[in-house]
Short mmCIF file of C-alpha atoms and ligand atoms in Angstrom, two decimals:
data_model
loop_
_atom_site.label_atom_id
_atom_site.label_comp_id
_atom_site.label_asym_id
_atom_site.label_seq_id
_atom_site.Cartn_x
_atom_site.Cartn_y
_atom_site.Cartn_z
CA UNK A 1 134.23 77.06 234.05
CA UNK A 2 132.73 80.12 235.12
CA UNK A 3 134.18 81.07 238.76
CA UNK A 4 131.47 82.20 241.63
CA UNK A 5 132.48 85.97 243.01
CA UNK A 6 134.29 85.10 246.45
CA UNK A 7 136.52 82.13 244.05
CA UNK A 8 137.54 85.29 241.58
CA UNK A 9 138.32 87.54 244.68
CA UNK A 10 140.18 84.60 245.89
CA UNK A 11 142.43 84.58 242.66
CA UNK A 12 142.33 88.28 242.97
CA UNK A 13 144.04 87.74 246.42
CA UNK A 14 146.94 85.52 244.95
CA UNK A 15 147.73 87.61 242.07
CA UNK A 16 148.03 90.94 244.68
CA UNK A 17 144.48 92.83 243.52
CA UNK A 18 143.31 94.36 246.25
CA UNK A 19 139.61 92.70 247.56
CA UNK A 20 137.42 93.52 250.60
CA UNK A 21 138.08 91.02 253.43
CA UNK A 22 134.86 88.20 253.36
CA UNK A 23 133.82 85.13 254.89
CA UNK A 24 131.75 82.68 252.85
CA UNK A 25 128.10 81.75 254.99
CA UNK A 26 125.45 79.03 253.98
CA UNK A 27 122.74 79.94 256.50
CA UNK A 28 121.37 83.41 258.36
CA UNK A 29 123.10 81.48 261.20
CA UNK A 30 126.50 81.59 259.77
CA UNK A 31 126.02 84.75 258.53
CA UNK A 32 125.99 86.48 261.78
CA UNK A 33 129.64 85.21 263.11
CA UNK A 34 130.84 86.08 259.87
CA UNK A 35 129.96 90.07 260.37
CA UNK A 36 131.12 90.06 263.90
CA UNK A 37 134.63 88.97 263.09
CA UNK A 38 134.63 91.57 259.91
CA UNK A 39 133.48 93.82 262.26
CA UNK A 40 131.43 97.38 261.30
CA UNK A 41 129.15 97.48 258.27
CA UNK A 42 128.87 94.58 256.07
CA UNK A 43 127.59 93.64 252.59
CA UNK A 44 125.81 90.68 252.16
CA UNK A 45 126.12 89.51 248.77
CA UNK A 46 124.20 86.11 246.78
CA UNK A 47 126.70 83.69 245.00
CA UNK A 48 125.41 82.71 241.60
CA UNK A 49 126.84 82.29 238.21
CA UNK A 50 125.00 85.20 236.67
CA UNK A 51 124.82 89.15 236.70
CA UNK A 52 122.73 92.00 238.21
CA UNK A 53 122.45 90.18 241.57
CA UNK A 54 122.35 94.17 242.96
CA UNK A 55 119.24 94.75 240.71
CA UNK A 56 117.70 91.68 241.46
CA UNK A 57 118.17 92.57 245.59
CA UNK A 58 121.01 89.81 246.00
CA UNK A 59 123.10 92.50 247.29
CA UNK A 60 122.59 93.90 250.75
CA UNK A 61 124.18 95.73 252.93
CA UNK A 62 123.79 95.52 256.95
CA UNK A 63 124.55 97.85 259.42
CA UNK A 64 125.83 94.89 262.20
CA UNK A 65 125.92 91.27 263.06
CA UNK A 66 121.73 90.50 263.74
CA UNK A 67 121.26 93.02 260.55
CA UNK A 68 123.39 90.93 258.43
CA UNK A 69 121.57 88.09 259.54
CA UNK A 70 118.20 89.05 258.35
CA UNK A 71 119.88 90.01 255.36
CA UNK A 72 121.36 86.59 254.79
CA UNK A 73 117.68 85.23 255.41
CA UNK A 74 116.36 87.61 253.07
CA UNK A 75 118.63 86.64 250.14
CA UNK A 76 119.31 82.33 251.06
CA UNK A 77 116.70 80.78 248.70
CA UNK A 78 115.77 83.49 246.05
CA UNK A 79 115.38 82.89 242.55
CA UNK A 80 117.90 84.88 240.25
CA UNK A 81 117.16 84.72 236.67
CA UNK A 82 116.68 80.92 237.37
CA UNK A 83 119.50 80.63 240.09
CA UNK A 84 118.27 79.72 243.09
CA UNK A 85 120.71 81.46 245.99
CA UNK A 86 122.50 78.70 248.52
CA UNK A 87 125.93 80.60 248.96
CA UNK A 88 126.64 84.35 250.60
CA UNK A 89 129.61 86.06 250.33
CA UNK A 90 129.34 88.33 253.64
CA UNK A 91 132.17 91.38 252.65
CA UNK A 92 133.32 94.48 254.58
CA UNK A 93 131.77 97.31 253.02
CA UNK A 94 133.29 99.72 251.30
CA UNK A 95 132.30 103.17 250.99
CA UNK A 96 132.22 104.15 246.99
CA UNK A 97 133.33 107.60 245.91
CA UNK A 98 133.60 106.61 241.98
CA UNK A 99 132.71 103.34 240.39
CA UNK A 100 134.70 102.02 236.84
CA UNK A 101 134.90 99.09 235.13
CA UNK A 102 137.95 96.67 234.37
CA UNK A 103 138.38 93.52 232.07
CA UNK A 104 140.33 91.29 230.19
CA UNK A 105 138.51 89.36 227.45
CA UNK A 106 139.77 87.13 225.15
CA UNK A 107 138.75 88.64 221.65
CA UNK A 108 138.39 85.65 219.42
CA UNK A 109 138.10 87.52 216.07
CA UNK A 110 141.56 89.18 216.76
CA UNK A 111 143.15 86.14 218.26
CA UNK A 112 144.17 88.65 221.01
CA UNK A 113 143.43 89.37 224.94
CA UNK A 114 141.36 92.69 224.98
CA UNK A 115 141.75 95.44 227.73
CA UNK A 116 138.49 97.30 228.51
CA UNK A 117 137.60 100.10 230.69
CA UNK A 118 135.42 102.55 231.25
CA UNK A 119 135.32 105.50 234.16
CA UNK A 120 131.02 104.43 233.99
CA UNK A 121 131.54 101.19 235.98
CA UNK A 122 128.37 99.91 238.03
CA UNK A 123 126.45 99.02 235.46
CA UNK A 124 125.93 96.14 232.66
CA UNK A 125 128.98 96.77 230.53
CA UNK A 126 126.64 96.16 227.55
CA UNK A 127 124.59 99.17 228.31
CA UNK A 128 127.91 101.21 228.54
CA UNK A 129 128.43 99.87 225.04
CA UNK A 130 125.65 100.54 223.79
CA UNK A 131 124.53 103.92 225.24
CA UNK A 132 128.21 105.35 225.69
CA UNK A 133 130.00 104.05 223.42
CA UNK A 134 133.42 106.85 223.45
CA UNK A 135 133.66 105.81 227.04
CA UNK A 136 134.65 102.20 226.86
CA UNK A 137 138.15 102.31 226.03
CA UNK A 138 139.18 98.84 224.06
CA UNK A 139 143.25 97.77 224.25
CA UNK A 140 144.89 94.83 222.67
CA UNK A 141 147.47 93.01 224.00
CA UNK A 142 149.85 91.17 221.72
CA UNK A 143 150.22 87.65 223.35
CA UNK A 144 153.48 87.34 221.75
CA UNK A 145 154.68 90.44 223.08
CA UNK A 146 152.93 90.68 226.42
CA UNK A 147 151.82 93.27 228.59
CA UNK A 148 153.59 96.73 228.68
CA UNK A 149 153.08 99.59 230.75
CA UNK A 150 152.31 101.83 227.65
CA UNK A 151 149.25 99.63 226.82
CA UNK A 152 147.84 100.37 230.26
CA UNK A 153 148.38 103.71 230.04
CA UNK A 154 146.86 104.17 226.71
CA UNK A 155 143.80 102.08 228.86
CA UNK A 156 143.52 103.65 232.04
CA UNK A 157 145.75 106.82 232.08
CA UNK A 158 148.55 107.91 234.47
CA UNK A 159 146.53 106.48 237.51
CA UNK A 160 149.40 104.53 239.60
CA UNK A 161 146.38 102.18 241.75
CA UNK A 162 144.47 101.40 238.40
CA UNK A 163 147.92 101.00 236.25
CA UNK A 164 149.05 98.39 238.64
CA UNK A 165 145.74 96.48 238.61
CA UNK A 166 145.49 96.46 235.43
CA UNK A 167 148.93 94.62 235.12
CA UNK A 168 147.95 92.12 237.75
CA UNK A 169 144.70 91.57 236.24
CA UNK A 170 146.02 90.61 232.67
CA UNK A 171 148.77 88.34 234.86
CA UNK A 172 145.72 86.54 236.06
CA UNK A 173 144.10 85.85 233.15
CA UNK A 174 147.14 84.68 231.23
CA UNK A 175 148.38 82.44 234.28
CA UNK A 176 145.15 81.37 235.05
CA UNK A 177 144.24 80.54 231.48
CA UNK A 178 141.23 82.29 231.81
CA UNK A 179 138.85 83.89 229.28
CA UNK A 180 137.37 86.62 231.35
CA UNK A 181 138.56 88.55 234.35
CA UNK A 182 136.15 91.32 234.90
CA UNK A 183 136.05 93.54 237.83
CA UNK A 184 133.12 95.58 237.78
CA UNK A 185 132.91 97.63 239.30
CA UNK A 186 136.12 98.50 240.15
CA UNK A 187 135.88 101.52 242.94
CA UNK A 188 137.86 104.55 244.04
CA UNK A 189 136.85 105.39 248.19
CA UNK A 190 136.57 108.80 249.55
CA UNK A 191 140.07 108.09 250.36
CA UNK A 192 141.38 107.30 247.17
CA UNK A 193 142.13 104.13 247.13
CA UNK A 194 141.14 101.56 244.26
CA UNK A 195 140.27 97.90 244.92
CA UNK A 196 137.91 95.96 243.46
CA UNK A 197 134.16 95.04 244.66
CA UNK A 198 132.88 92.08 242.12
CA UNK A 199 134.97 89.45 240.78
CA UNK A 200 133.42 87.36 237.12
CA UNK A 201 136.54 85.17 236.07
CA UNK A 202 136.23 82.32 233.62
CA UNK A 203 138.71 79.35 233.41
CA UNK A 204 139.13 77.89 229.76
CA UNK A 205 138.05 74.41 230.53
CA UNK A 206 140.56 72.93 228.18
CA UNK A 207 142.96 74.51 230.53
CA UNK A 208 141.61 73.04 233.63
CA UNK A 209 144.38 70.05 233.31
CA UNK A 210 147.28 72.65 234.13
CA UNK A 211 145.12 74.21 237.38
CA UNK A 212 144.38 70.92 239.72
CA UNK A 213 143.87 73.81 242.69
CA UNK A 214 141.00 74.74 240.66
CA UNK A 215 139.58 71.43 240.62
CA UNK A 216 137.45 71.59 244.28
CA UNK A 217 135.93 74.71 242.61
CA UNK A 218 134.39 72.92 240.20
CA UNK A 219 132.49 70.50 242.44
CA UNK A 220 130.92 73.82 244.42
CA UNK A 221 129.86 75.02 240.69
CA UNK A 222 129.08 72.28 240.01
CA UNK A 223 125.99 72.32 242.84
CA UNK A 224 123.67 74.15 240.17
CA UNK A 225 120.57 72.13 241.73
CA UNK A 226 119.01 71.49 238.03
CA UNK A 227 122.58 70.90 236.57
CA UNK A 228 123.41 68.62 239.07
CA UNK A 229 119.43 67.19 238.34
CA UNK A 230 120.43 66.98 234.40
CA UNK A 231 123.64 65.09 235.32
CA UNK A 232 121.75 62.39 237.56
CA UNK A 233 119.45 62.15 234.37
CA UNK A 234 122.58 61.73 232.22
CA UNK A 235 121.32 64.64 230.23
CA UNK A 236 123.90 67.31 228.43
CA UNK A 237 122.13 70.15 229.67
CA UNK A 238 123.28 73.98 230.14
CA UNK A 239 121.15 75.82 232.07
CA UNK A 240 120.65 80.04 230.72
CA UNK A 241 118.60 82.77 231.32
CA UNK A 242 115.60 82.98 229.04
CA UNK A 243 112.22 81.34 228.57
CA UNK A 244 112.32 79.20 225.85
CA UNK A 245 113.45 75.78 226.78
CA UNK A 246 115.55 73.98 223.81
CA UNK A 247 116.07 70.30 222.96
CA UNK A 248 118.11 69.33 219.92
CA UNK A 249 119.31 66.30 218.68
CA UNK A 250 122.92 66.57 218.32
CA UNK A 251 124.89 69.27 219.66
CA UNK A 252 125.35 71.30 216.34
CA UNK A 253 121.70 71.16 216.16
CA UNK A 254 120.74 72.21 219.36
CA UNK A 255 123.77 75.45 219.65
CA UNK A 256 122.01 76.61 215.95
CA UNK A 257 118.27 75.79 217.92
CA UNK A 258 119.98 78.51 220.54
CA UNK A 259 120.99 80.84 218.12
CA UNK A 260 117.67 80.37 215.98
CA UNK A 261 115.80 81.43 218.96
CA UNK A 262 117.68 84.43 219.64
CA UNK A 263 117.19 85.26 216.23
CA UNK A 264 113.98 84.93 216.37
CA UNK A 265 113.77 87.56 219.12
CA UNK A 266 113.89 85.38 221.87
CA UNK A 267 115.69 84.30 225.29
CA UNK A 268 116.94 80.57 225.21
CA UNK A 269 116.31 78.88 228.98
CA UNK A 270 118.99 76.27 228.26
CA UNK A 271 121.10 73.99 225.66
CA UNK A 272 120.20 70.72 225.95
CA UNK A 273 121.64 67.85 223.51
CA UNK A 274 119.27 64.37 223.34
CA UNK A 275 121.90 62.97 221.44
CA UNK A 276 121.53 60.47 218.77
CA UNK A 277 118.79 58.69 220.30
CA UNK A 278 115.09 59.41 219.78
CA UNK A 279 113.73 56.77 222.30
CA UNK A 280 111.01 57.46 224.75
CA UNK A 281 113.09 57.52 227.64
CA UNK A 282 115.75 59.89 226.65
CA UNK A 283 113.20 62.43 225.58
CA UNK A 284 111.46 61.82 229.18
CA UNK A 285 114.54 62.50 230.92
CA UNK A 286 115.08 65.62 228.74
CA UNK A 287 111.63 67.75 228.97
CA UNK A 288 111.90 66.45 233.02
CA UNK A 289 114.92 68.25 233.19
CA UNK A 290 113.97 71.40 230.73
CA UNK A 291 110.50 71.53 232.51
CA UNK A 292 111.78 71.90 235.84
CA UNK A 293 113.49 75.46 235.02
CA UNK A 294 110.76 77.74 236.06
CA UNK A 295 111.64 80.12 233.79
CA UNK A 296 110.27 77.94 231.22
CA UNK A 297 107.43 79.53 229.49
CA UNK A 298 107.86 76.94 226.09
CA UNK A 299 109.60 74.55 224.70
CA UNK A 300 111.22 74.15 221.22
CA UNK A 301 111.85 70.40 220.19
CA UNK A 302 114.14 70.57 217.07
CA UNK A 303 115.11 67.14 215.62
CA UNK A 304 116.74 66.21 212.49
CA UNK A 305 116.64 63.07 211.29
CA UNK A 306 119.91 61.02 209.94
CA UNK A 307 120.12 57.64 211.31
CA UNK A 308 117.54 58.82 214.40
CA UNK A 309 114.36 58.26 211.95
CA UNK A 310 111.29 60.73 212.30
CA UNK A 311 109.01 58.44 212.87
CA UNK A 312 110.56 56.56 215.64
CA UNK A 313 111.11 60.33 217.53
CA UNK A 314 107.61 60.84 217.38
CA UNK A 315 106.72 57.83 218.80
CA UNK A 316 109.11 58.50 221.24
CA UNK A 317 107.72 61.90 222.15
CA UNK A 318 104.12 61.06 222.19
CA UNK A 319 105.01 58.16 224.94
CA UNK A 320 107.27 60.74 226.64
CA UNK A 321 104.03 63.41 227.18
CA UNK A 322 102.01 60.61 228.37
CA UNK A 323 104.63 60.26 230.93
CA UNK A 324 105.97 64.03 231.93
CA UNK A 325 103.59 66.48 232.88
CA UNK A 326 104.00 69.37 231.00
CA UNK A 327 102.87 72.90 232.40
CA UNK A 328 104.11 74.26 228.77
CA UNK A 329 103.07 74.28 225.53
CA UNK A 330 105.87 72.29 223.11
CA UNK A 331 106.79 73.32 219.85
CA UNK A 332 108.28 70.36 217.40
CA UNK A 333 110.24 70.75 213.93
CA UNK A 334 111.16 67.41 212.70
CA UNK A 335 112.71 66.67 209.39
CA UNK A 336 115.25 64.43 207.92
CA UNK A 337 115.11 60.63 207.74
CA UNK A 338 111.31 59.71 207.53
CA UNK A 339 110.24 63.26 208.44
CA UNK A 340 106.82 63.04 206.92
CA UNK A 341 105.87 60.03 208.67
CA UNK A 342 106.93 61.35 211.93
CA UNK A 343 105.22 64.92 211.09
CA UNK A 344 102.10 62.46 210.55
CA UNK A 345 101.92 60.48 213.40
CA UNK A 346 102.05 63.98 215.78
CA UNK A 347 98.89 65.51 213.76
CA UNK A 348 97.10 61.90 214.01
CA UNK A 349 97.66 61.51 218.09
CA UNK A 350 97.32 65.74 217.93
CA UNK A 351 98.19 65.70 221.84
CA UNK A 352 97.21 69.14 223.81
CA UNK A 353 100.11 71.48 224.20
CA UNK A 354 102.09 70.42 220.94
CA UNK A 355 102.51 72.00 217.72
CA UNK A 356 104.31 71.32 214.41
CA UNK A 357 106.20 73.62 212.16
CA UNK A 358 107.70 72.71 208.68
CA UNK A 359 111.12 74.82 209.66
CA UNK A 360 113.40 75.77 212.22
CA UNK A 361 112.72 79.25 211.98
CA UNK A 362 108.74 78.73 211.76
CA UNK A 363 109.09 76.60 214.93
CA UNK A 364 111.44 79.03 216.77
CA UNK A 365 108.96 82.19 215.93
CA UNK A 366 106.14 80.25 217.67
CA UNK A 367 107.71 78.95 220.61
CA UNK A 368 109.12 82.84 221.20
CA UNK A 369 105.46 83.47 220.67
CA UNK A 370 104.27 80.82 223.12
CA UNK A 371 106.51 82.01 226.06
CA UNK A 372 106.06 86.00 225.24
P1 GDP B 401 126.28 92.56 240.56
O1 GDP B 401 125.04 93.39 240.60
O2 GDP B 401 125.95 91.10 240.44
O3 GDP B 401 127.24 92.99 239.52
O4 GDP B 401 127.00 92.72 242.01
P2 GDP B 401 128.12 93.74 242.49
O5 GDP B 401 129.06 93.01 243.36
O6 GDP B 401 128.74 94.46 241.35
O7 GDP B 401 127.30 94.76 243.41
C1 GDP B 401 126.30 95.56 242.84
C2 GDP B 401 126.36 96.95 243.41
O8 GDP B 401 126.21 96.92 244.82
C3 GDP B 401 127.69 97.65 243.17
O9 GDP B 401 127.77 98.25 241.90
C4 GDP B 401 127.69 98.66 244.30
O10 GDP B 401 127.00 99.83 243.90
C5 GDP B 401 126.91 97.98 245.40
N1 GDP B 401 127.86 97.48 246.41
C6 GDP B 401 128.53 96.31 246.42
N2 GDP B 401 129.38 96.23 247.46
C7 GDP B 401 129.27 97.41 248.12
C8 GDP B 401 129.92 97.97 249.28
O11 GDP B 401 130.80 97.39 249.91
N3 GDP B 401 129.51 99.21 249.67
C9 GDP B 401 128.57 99.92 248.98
N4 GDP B 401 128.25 101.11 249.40
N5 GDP B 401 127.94 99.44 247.90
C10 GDP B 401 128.30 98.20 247.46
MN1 MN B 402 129.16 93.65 239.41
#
């Protein structure tokens, strides 16, 4: 469960980080009470469940109430890398002298939680990675053993601010059961004081039973207008940020149909799992839901046959594009149970918009092709 900005800088709060004081607005109307009572400059700041919100201009800052205002109206409603913005975060603004980068990951391949940081915050920690590599500094913490202050200093240096952060930052992610806590950047003022500015926590959802408090922050996540579309559909559907829209049956299938795609040099748009079924209906509700991502350039339709037969999910996807008008072209790899007769019946009916490939990575290079 990935936690919007204000909830981490709530959590922040609790566990003693220092955070600018905010106030959460819906509307341009509520945004301008909220700056009054902060008081001075303000940033206004988009609440989505993805990155780069500065880049994309989802960050603003405003010089007073009516300013913060037009911000807010500026920001409610656009589109960021497929999240559409419904939430502000309205913050007192801090003035930046220095801007590093903070987080506690949980590194799967060493069955440890990994310290990071790096004096070049601001940016996509991936870029850091990859263009600066000496800078990131990379920490283990033993989660037998704990935290110690040796580990922070081998992390951060002899800074007292950042030292104590970074202890109440890995207290956080252990008590929270968390799998992230990122705080990027994490600033230093004129004045010399270090607090953090962003907030990116995410809650292990097989924890989730031992947080109940966390439970109403779900239902706000939850508000993901085509996730909460997909649900009403009864479709398993994870909306992401690429192009190429993905439908699998089975959800092995469909998380290799993700990975095939990156391979293949593309961006997935989404995981979505048909299930067993091949029938008309639950491929209609599927490419609705897939379709009405914007970002959606093509689709890739991967289905292997083992009781579904071929045949019948061709059938079901030729009645399903008489039904759903698609904008995009649709890329299908079927094989498995009656795969030739299936492959057979889509050349026959040959509708516009559809293709065939004989393999997963055949398909995948087109539909990369088809939303390029
Ligand atoms: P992100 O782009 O989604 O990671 O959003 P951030 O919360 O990290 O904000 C992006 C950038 O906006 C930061 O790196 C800062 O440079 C800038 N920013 C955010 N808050 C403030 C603020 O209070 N004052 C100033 N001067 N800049 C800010
Ligand atoms: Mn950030």
């Amino acid at each position: 469960m990935d936690l919007y900005e204000y909830q981490g800088k709530e959590l922040f709060r609790r566990f003693d980080i220092p955070v600018s004081e905010g106030r959460l607005a819906t509307s341009p109307a509520e945004a301008r009470p909220a700056a009054e009572e902060l008081g001075g400059r303000v940033v206004v700041k988009a609440q989505v469940l993805t990155g780069g919100r500065g880049k994309a201009g989802g960050v603003m800052l405003a010089e007073d109430p009516a300013d913060a205002e037009r911000k807010a109206a500026e920001i409610l409603g656009l589109d960021i890398r497929g999240h559409v913005v419904s939430k502000l975060w309205i913050e007192r603004s801090s003035e930046i002298e220095e801007e590093h980068y903070l987080s506690v990951t949980l590194d799967r391949g060493e069955k440890k939680p990994l310290l990071m940081y790096t004096k070049e915050g601001g940016v996509e920690i991936e870029q850091v990675a990859a263009e600066k590599p000496e800078a990131l500094v990379r920490v283990h913490v033993d989660p037998l053993e704990g935290y110690r202050d040796d580990l922070g200093r081998k992390l951060v240096g002899d800074d007292d601010q950042t030292l104590a952060i970074v202890e109440k930052l890995y207290r956080c992610f252990t008590e929270c059961d968390a799998t992230l806590c990122e705080i990027n950047p994490l600033i230093v003022t004129p004045v010399g004081t270090v607090h953090a500015l962003d907030a990116k926590v995410t809650i292990d959802d097989a924890a989730l039973f031992r947080h109940p408090d966390f439970a109403e922050w779900r239902d706000t996540s939850a508000a993901d207008p085509l996730e909460a579309f997909a649900r009403e559909k009864g479709v398993t559907y994870v909306k992401l940020d690429g192009s190429v829209g993905i439908l699998g049956n089975g959800a092995g299938l469909s998380m290799a149909t993700v990975d095939v795609v990156v391979v293949a040099g593309g961006r997935p748009a989404n995981f979505c799992d048909l299930g067993g079924g091949g029938s008309a209906e639950g491929v209609v509700d599927a490419l609705e839901v897939i379709a009405r991502d914007a970002q959606v350039r093509s689709i890739l339709f991967n289905i292997f046959g083992g009781i579904t037969r071929g045949d019948e999910v061709a059938r079901g996807i030729l009645a399903a594009l008489d039904r759903v008008d698609l904008a995009v072209p649709i890329v299908v790899r079927l094989d498995g149970t009656n795969a030739e007769e299936g492959r057979a019946i889509l050349r026959e009916a040959a509708p516009p918009g559809l293709e065939v490939e004989p393999t997963m990575l055949d398909a995948a290079r087109r539909a990369v092709e088809l939303a390029a």
